[in-house]
Amino acid sequence: MEHQDGTFRSYLEEKGGVEQPPVVDPNAVARFKNRKRKQKVLTAKDYVQGICSGNRTLLSQAITIIESNLQEHYELAQEIITECLPFSGNSIRIGITGVPGAGKSTFIESFGKYITQKKHTLAVLAIDPSSERTKGSILGDKTRMVELSVDENAYIRPSPSAGSLGGVARKTRETIILCEAAGFDVIFVETVGVGQSETAVHSMVDFFLLLMLAGAGDELQGIKRGIMEMADSISITKADGSNIDKAKVARSEYQTALSLFPPHPSGVTQKVTVCSALEKTGLSEIWKIIEEYVSTTKHAGFFEEKRNQQAKYWMYESIHEQLQRNFYSSPKIKKHLAATEQKVIQQQKSSFVAAQELLDIYFQYKEKS
Ligand code: GDP
């Protein structure tokens, strides 16, 4: 419609439009602001009390604080962890690994249900430093584990969002402590990423289970020999339908392969089983192996010794991680790093001398500050 001044306006505008109700109810806004004002800032003690009394909301919030990269959260997180430590340790920590497609999530769903039906409480954690896939998305894992996610005896927490492997792994290890304080007596830690996370998971669990496919082009399915050596047990997955025989052949092949390795440090022979997560077979055998492993290694003192070694390992990991973070975030280093790197590339300086110079700059700066 052409206006008197020659401009065009819409019909609605011309008529002044239809009066619209406010988009948000103003009373609701006031209520929300009031609630926010009244909302108490929780202390570490509040979180710990909540966690120890089994409050899942507070547990989830505390894990989010652990996962946060904010300095103020870091301090609160450490306080919560320290206060939860005396209530932790009373679980069986089980690492579950295998190449993508090996059937890990389907297995965790079936095996998890098997365990909760035995009146255990289960927390499922994951380590996935390589991807943004699960970032902030609870659905990421919950859609993979439909039955378990509605099981009141299970708690599923996706991997902390992508970051350095060391950082992601540390956060998962700290989450284990909180889950134990919350009373979960079985903890699964699944490796979602490919390749590097196995060592990190191995260093935070009591029992490490490797899931493998039968006859999948082999070359050990990209699973390095070291990972087979690390495993406390191997299970050949998808042993159902026409795959059963292949799975059984694979079982004896892997059992023979393992017998050629040096004896396992736990003193317990690594057993190979077959299972089907779809048909829920072979699960009780795996659980029996885990229970026997725990009782044998506890009796021999290995269980506690391994946990002590792991605690020590994570102390050194934390030192390395914090030193690195501090070094690279130092303003002096930020200023000099790129130029020094160029000198190394142009062969004006050796890598060693360049590193030494940067370290000197860092330590001088630290002394002064
Ligand atoms: P992940 O990548 O290791 O977590 O593997 P998934 O659990 O997503 O499984 C990969 C595929 O294998 C899916 O299509 C599953 O349905 C299938 N699968 C998993 N477990 C079994 C099983 O026990 N038997 C059969 N036949 N298929 C399975």
Tab-separated table of N, CA and C and ligand atoms in Angstrom, residues 99-107 144 190 238-240 275-279, ligand 1:
chain	number	residue	atom	x	y	z
A	99	VAL	N	36.962	-51.212	19.765
A	99	VAL	CA	36.887	-50.297	18.610
A	99	VAL	C	35.429	-49.856	18.400
A	100	PRO	N	35.224	-48.700	17.733
A	100	PRO	CA	33.843	-48.299	17.450
A	100	PRO	C	33.138	-49.407	16.666
A	101	GLY	N	31.924	-49.730	17.079
A	101	GLY	CA	31.180	-50.786	16.394
A	101	GLY	C	31.349	-52.143	17.063
A	102	ALA	N	32.256	-52.220	18.057
A	102	ALA	CA	32.468	-53.504	18.742
A	102	ALA	C	31.242	-53.887	19.572
A	103	GLY	N	30.407	-52.893	19.840
A	103	GLY	CA	29.180	-53.177	20.598
A	103	GLY	C	29.220	-52.688	22.033
A	104	LYS	N	30.042	-51.663	22.290
A	104	LYS	CA	30.213	-51.201	23.679
A	104	LYS	C	28.907	-50.685	24.291
A	105	SER	N	28.237	-49.783	23.581
A	105	SER	CA	27.039	-49.211	24.235
A	105	SER	C	25.936	-50.246	24.388
A	106	THR	N	25.785	-51.132	23.421
A	106	THR	CA	24.763	-52.175	23.536
A	106	THR	C	25.129	-53.099	24.702
A	107	PHE	N	26.414	-53.390	24.835
A	107	PHE	CA	26.878	-54.247	25.923
A	107	PHE	C	26.622	-53.562	27.273
A	144	ARG	N	21.603	-43.841	23.446
A	144	ARG	CA	22.297	-45.084	23.149
A	144	ARG	C	21.907	-46.163	24.158
A	190	GLU	N	33.659	-45.983	30.090
A	190	GLU	CA	33.745	-46.431	28.700
A	190	GLU	C	34.686	-45.506	27.926
A	238	LYS	N	28.760	-60.059	20.084
A	238	LYS	CA	27.820	-60.412	19.007
A	238	LYS	C	27.824	-61.917	18.703
A	239	ALA	N	28.025	-62.714	19.776
A	239	ALA	CA	28.019	-64.166	19.589
A	239	ALA	C	26.576	-64.650	19.525
A	240	ASP	N	25.921	-64.341	18.438
A	240	ASP	CA	24.544	-64.804	18.253
A	240	ASP	C	24.316	-65.125	16.770
A	275	CYS	N	30.033	-63.306	24.209
A	275	CYS	CA	28.773	-62.797	24.750
A	275	CYS	C	27.906	-62.222	23.636
A	276	SER	N	26.633	-62.125	23.918
A	276	SER	CA	25.741	-61.414	23.002
A	276	SER	C	24.919	-60.442	23.834
A	277	ALA	N	25.118	-59.151	23.550
A	277	ALA	CA	24.366	-58.141	24.293
A	277	ALA	C	22.905	-58.167	23.850
A	278	LEU	N	22.673	-58.547	22.595
A	278	LEU	CA	21.295	-58.586	22.091
A	278	LEU	C	20.521	-59.716	22.750
A	279	GLU	N	21.149	-60.899	22.817
A	279	GLU	CA	20.449	-62.055	23.397
A	279	GLU	C	20.721	-62.206	24.887
B	1	GDP	P1	29.949	-49.202	19.907
B	1	GDP	O1	30.312	-48.276	18.808
B	1	GDP	O2	31.127	-50.034	20.296
B	1	GDP	O3	29.302	-48.524	21.090
B	1	GDP	O4	28.903	-50.267	19.310
B	1	GDP	P2	27.302	-50.301	19.381
B	1	GDP	O5	26.838	-50.799	20.709
B	1	GDP	O6	26.765	-49.007	18.918
B	1	GDP	O7	26.969	-51.463	18.341
B	1	GDP	C1	27.332	-51.376	16.968
B	1	GDP	C2	26.356	-52.217	16.162
B	1	GDP	O8	26.443	-53.589	16.553
B	1	GDP	C3	24.899	-51.817	16.348
B	1	GDP	O9	24.260	-51.884	15.104
B	1	GDP	C4	24.351	-52.864	17.286
B	1	GDP	O10	22.976	-53.106	17.107
B	1	GDP	C5	25.169	-54.088	16.909
B	1	GDP	N1	25.300	-54.981	18.067
B	1	GDP	C6	25.721	-54.647	19.302
B	1	GDP	N2	25.706	-55.709	20.118
B	1	GDP	C7	25.248	-56.762	19.378
B	1	GDP	C8	25.010	-58.154	19.683
B	1	GDP	O11	25.183	-58.655	20.790
B	1	GDP	N3	24.592	-58.919	18.634
B	1	GDP	C9	24.378	-58.429	17.389
B	1	GDP	N4	23.983	-59.273	16.448
B	1	GDP	N5	24.585	-57.135	17.090
B	1	GDP	C10	25.003	-56.298	18.066
